[in-house]
Coordinates of C-alpha atoms (C1' of nucleotides) in Angstrom, one line a residue:
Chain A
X601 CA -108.2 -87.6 -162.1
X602 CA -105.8 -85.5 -160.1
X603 CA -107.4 -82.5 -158.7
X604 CA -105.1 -79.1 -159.9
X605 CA -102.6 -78.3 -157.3
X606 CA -103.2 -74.5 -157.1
X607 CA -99.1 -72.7 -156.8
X608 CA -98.7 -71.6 -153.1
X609 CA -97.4 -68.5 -154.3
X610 CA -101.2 -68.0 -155.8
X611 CA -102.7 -68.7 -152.4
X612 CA -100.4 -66.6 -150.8
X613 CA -101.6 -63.8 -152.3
X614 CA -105.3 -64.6 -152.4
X615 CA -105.6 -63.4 -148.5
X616 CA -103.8 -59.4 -149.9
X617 CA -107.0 -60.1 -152.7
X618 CA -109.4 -60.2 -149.8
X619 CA -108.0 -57.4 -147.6
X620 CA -108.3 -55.2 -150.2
X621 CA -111.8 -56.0 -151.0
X622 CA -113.2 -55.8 -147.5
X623 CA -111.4 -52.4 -147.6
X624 CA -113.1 -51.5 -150.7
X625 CA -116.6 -52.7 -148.9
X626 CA -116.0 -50.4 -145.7
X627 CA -115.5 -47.6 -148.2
X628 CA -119.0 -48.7 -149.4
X629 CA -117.8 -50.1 -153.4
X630 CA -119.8 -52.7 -154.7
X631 CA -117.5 -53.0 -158.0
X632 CA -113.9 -53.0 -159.1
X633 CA -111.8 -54.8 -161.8
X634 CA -108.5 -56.0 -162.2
X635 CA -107.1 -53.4 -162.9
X636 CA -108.6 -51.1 -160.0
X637 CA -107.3 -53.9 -158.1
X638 CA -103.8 -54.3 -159.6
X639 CA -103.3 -50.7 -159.0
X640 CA -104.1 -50.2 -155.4
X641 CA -101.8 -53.4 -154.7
X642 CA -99.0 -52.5 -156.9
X643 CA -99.5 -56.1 -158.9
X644 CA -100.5 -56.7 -162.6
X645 CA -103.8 -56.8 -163.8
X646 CA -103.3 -60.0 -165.4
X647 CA -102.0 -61.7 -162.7
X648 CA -104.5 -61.0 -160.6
X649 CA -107.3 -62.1 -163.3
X650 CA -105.0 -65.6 -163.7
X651 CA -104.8 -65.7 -160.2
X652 CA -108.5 -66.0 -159.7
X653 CA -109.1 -68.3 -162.6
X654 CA -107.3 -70.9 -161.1
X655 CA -110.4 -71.2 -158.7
X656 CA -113.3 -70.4 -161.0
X657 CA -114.9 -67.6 -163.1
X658 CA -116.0 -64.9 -160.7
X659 CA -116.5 -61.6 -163.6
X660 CA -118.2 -60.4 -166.0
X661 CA -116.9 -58.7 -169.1
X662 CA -117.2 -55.4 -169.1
X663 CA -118.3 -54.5 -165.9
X664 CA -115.7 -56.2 -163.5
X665 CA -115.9 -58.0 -160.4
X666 CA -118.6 -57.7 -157.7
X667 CA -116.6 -57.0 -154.9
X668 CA -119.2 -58.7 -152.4
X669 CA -119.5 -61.5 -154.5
X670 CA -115.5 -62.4 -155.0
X671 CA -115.0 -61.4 -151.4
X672 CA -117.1 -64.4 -150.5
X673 CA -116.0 -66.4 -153.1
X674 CA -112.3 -66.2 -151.8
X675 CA -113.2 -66.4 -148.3
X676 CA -114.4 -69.9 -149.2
X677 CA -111.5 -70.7 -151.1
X678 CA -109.5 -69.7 -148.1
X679 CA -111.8 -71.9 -145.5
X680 CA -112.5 -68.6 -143.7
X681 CA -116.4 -68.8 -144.2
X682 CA -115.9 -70.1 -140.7
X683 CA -114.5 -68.8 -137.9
X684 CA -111.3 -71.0 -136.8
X685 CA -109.9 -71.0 -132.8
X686 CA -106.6 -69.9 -132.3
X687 CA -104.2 -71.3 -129.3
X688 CA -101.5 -68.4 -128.6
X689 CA -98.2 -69.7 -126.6
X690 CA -96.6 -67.6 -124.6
X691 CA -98.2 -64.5 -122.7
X692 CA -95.5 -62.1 -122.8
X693 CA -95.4 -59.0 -124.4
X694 CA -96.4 -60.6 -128.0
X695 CA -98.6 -62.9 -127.2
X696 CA -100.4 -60.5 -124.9
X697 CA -100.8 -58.1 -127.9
X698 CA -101.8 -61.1 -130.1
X699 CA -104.3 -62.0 -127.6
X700 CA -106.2 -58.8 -127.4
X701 CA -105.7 -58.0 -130.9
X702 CA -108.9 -56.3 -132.8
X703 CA -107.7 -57.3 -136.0
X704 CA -109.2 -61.3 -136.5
X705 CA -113.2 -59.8 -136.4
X706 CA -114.8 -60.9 -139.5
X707 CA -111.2 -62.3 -141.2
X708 CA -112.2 -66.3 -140.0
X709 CA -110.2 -66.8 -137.4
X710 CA -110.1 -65.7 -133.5
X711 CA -108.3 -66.2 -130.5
X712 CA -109.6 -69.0 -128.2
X713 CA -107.1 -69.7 -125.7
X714 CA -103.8 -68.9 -124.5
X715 CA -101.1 -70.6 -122.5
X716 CA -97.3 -69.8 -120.1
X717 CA -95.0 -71.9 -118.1
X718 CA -94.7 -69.2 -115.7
X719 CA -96.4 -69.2 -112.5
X720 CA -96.6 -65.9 -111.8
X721 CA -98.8 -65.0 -115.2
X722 CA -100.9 -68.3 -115.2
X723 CA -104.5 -67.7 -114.0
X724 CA -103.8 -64.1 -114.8
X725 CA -106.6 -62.7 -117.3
X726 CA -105.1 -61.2 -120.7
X727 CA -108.3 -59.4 -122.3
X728 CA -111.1 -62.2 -122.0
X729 CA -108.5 -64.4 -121.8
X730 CA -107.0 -66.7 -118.5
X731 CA -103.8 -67.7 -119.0
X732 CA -103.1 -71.4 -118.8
X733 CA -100.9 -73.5 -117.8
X734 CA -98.6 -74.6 -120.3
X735 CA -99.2 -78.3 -118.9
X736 CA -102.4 -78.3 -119.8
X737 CA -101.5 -77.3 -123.7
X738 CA -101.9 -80.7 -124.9
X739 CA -105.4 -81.8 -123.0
X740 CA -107.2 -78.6 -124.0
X741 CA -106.3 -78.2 -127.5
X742 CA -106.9 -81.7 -128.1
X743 CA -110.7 -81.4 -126.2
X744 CA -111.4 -78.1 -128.3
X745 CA -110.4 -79.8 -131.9
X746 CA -107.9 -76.6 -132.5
X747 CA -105.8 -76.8 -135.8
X748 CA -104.6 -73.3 -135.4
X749 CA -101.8 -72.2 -133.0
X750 CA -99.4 -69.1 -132.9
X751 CA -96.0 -69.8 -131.0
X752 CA -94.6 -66.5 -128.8
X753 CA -92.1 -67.8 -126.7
X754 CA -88.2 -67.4 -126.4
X755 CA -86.3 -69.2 -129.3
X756 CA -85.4 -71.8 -126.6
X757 CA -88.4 -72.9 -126.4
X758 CA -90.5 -72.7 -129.6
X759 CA -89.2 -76.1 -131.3
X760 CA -90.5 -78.0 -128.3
X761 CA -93.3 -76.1 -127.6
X762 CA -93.9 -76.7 -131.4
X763 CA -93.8 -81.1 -131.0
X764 CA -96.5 -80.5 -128.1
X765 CA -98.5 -78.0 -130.7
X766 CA -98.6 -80.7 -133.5
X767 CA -99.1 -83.6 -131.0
X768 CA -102.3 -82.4 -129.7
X769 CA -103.6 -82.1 -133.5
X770 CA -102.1 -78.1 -134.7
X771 CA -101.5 -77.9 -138.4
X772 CA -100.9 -74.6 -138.9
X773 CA -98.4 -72.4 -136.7
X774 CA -97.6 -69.4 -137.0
X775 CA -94.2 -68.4 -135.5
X776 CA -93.0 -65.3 -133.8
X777 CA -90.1 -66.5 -132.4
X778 CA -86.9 -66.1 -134.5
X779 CA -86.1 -69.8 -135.3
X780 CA -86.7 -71.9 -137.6
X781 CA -89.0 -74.7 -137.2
X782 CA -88.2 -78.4 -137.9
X783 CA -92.2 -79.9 -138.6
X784 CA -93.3 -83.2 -140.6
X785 CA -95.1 -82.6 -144.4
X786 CA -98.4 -82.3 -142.9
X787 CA -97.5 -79.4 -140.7
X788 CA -97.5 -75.6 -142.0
X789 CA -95.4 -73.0 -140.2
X790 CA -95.3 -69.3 -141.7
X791 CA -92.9 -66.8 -139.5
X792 CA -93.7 -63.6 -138.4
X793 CA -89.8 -61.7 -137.4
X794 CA -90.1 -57.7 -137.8
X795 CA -86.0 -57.9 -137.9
X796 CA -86.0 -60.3 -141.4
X797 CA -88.4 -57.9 -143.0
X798 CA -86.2 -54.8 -141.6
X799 CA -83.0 -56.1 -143.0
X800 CA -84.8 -56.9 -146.0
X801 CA -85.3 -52.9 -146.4
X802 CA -81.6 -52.0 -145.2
X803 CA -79.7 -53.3 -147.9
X804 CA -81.3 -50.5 -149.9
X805 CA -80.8 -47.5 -147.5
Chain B
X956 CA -71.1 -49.9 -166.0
X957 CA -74.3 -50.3 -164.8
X958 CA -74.0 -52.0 -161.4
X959 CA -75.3 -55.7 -160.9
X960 CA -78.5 -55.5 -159.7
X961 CA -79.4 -58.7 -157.3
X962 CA -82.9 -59.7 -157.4
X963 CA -85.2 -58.7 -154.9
X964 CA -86.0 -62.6 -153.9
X965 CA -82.0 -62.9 -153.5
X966 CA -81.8 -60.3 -150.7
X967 CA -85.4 -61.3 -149.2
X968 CA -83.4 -64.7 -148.3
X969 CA -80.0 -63.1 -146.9
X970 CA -81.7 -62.2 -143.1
X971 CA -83.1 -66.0 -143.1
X972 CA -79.4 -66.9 -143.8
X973 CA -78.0 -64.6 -141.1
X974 CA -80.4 -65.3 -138.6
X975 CA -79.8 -69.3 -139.0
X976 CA -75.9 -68.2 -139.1
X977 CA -76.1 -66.2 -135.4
X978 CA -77.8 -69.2 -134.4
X979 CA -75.2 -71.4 -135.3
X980 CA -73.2 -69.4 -133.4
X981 CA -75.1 -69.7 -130.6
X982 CA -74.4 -73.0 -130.6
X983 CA -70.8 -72.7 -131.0
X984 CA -70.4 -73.8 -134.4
X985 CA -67.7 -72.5 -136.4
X986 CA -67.9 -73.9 -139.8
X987 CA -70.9 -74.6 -142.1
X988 CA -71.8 -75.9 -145.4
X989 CA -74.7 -75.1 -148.0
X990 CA -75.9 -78.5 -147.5
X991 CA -76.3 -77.7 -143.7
X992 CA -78.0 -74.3 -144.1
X993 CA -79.7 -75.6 -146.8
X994 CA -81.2 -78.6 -144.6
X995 CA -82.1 -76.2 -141.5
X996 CA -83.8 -73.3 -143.7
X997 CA -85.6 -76.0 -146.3
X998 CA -83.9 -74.5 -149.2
X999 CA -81.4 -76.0 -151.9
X1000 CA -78.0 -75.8 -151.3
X1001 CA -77.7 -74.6 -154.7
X1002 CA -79.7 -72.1 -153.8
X1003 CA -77.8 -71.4 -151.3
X1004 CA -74.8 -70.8 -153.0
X1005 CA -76.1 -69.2 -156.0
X1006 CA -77.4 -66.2 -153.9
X1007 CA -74.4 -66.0 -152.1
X1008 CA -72.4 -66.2 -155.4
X1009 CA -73.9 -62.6 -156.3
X1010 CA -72.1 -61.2 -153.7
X1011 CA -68.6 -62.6 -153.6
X1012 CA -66.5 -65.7 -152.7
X1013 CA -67.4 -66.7 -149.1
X1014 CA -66.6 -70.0 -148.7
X1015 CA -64.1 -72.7 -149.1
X1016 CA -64.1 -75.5 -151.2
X1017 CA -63.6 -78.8 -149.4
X1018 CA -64.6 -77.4 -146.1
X1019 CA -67.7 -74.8 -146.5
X1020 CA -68.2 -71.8 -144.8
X1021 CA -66.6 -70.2 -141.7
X1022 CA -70.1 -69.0 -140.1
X1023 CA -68.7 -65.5 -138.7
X1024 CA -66.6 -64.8 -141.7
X1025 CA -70.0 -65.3 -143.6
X1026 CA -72.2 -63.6 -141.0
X1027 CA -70.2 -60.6 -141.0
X1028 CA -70.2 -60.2 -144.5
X1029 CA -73.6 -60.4 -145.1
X1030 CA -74.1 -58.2 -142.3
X1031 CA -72.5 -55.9 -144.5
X1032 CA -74.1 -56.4 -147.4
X1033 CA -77.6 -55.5 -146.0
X1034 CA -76.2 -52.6 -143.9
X1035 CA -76.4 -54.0 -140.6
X1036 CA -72.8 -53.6 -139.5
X1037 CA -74.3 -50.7 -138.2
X1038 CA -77.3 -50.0 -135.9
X1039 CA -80.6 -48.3 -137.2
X1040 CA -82.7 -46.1 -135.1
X1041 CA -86.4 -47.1 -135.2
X1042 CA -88.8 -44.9 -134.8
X1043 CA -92.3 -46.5 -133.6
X1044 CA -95.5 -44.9 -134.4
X1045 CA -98.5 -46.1 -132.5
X1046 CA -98.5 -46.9 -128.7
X1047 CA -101.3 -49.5 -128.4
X1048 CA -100.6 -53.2 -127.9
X1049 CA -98.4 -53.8 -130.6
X1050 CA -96.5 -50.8 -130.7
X1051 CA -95.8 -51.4 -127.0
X1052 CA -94.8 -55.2 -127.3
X1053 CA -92.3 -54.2 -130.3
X1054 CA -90.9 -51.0 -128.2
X1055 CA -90.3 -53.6 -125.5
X1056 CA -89.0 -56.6 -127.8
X1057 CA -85.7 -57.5 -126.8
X1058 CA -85.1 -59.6 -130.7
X1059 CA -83.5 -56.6 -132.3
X1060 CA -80.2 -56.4 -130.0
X1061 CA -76.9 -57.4 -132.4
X1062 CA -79.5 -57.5 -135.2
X1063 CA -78.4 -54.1 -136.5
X1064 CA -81.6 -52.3 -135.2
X1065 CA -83.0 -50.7 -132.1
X1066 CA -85.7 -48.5 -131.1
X1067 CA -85.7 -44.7 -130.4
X1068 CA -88.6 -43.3 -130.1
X1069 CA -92.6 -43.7 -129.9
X1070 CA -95.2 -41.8 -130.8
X1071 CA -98.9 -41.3 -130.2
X1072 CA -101.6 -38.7 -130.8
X1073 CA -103.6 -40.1 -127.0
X1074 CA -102.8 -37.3 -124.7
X1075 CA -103.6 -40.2 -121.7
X1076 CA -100.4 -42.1 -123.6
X1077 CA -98.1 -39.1 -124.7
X1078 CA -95.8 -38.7 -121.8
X1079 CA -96.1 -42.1 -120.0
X1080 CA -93.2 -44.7 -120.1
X1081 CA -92.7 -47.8 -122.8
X1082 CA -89.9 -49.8 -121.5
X1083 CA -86.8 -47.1 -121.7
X1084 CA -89.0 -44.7 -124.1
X1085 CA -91.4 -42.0 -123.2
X1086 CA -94.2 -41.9 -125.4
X1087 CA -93.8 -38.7 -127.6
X1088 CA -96.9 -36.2 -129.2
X1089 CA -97.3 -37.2 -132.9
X1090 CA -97.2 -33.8 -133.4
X1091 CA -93.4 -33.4 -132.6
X1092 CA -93.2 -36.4 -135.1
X1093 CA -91.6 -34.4 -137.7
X1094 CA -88.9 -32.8 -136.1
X1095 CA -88.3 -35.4 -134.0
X1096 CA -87.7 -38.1 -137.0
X1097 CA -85.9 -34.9 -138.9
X1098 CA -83.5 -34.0 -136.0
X1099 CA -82.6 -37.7 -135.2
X1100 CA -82.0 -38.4 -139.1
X1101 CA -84.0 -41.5 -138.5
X1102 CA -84.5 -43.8 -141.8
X1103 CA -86.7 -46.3 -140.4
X1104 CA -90.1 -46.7 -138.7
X1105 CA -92.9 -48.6 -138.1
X1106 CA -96.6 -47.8 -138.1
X1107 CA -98.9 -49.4 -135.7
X1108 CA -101.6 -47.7 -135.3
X1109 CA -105.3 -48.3 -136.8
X1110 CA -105.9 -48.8 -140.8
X1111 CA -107.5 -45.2 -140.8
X1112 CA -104.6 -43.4 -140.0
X1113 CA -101.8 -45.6 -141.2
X1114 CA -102.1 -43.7 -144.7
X1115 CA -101.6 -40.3 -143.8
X1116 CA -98.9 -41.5 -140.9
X1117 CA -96.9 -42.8 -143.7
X1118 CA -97.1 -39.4 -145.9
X1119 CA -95.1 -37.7 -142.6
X1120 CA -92.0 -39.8 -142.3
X1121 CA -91.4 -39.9 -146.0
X1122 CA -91.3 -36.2 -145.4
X1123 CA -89.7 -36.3 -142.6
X1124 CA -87.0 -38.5 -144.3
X1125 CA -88.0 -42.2 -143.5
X1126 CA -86.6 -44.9 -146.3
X1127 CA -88.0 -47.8 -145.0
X1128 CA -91.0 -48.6 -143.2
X1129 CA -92.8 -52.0 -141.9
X1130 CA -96.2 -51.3 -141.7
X1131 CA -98.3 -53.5 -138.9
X1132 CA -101.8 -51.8 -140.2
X1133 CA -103.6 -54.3 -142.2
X1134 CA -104.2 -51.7 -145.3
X1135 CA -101.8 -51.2 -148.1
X1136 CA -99.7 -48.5 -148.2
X1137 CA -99.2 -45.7 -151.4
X1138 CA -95.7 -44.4 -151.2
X1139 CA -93.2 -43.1 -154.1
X1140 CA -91.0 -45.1 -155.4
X1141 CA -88.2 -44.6 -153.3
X1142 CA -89.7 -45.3 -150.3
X1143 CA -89.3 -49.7 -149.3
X1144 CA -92.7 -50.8 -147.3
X1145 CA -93.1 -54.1 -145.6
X1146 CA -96.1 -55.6 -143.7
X1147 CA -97.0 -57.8 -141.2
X1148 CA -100.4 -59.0 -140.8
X1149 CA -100.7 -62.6 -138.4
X1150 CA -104.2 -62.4 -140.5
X1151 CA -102.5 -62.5 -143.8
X1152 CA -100.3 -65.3 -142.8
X1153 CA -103.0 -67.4 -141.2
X1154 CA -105.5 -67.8 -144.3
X1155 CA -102.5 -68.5 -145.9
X1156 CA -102.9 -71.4 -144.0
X1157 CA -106.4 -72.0 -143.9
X1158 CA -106.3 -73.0 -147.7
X1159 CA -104.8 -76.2 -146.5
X1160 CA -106.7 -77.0 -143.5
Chain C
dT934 C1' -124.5 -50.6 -180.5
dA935 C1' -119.8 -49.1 -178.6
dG936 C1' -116.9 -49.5 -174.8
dA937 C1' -115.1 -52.1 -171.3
dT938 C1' -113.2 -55.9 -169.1
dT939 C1' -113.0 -60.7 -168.5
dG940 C1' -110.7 -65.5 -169.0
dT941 C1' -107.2 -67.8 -171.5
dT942 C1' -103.5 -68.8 -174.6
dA943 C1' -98.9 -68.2 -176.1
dA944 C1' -94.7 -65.7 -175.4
dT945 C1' -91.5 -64.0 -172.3
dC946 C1' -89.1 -63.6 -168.5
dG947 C1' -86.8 -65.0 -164.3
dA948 C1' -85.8 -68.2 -160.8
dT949 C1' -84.3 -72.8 -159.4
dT950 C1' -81.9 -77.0 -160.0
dA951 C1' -78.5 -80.2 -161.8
dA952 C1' -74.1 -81.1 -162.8
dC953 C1' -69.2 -80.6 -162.7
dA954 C1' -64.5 -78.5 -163.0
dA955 C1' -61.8 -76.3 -159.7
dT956 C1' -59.6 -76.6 -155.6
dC957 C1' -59.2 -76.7 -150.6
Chain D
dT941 C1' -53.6 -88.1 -151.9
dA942 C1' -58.7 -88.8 -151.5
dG943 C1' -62.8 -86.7 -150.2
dA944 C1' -65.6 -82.9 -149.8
dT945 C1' -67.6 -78.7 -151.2
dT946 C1' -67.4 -74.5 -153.5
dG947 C1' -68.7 -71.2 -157.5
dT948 C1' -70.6 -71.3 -161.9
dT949 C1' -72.6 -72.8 -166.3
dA950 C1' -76.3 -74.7 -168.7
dA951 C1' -80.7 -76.9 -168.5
dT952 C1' -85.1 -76.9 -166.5
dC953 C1' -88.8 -75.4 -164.5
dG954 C1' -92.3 -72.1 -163.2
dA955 C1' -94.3 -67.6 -162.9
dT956 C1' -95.5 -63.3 -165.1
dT957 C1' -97.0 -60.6 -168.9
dA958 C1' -99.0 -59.4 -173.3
dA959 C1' -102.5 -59.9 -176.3
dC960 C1' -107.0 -60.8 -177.8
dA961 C1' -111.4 -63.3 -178.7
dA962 C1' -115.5 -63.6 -176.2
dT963 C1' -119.1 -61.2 -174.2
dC964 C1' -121.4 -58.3 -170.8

DNA sequence: TAGATTGTTAATCGATTAACAATC
DNA sequence: TAGATTGTTAATCGATTAACAATC
């Protein structure tokens, strides 16, 4: 019996589900409904009801969705019920941000180490961070069992830097650097590039 | 005659195009093919040349595309023939690192101005820029005739940050606040949230 | 109960792919 | 010319929406 293959497109959006219900907890709701939902992130209410029922049946007629309840649920789905170690390569200006960024606490995922090639910034500290050695990416990412890695290094380097990710056991990068990534089947890459989603908006100015 | 009007998907995929294009030319490349592009970007060279087909005649049969015939043209199409002034909202971490990135040159965008509402920032130099009183946001934004901008500041004030450059004439804004932005209809948003893009991953893991 | 909202089915809509004549 | 690759049409595939019975 095959198990359903869930559309990525349908787990893409199931992380926008969750950010809006955590907002909805901070502003102390304990309900909502599709529709609430649909409205605040500009998608169908029926899409966001099939959405969720590809993963089970988290409502109740009439009165909605308990937002507490759902959060959870997705937060399951999503394997962020625990709290998964990020390596960050490359300490300049990006990855410096990305290290001392607030914005993991309570999303299932948090910086844990972060590595340069450059003398001059290894053994410097970057929030509660010491910088690394980039020779030492491979030993200590295999030791700490990390699966997680972001890249933010120049172009040049990012493919290669990418080989020594997957190597030590990475299976999920995500890429500032503006280049696309050549990775086996088993390896996911998404790409963070401000410019792409600029130009995406300039065609319509 | 109602003008075509191309897909929104169609021109999400043009700056992945360009950008694998300017890297072609990079490496001093001169001539490409659907196949080639479609192989780097993992996308069908059908694809490929359907999207582009919505624009025009680019290529030639028999040999493919000449890469900075193409370039240009699309450069065109989304309006980045020319160069955008940015303004930059937010001078923590990220707004910093962004003010600072050197990835927009030749991309048809640069940085202008930053702003901040810390009076221990406002004053004090990002890279070239001089951190400016979110109060003079307005008529800064107004005077300059500034169409894009990004917000980084925190979720709380993201909102209301918005609401001023809409009224003081921003088009087009990429939003690095995790919280989802209400704007009229002429207004384009985009986000970027590492977060969002991670459990996106996560599922798979 | 009456009203509201879910989960799901079927219909619609839109995007992707396959195939090939045109032609460089 | 022979080989390669485009631009485009038609077929396929997949995603979204509308509608409603079920039920809280």
């Amino acid at each position: 019996m095959p198990e359903k293959v869930i559309p990525d497109i349908v787990v893409g959006r199931l992380p926008i589900y969750l950010r809006a219900l955590q907002r909805m907890l901070a502003e102390n709701r304990h309900v909502t409904s599709s529709q609430e939902l649909g409205e605040r992130l500009g998608i169908s209410a029926a899409q966001i009801r099939k959405d969720l029922s590809q993963f089970g049946e988290f409502g109740k007629q009439g009165t909605g969705y308990s937002i507490d309840y759902l959060a959870d649920q997705i937060r399951q789905i999503l394997n962020v019920d625990k709290v998964w170690d990020i390596a960050v390569v490359g300490a300049g200006d990006i990855g410096s941000a990305v290290a001392r960024y607030q914005g993991f606490a309570n999303r299932g995922l948090q910086v844990a180490m972060i590595f340069d090639n450059d003398p001059g910034k290894i053994g410097t500290k970057i929030g509660p961070f010491t910088v690394q050695d980039i020779a030492e990416l491979e030993p200590s990412i295999k030791q700490a069992g990390i699966k997680v890695a972001m890249i933010a290094t120049p172009s040049e380097h990012a493919q290669e830097v990418a080989e020594q990710l997957i190597s030590a056991g990475v299976q999920a990068i995500l890429n500032y650097a503006p280049i696309n990534l050549a990775v086996g089947e088993h390896v996911r890459v998404q790409y963070i590039d401000p410019v792409i989603h600029l130009q995406r908006m300039t065609y319509y100015l």
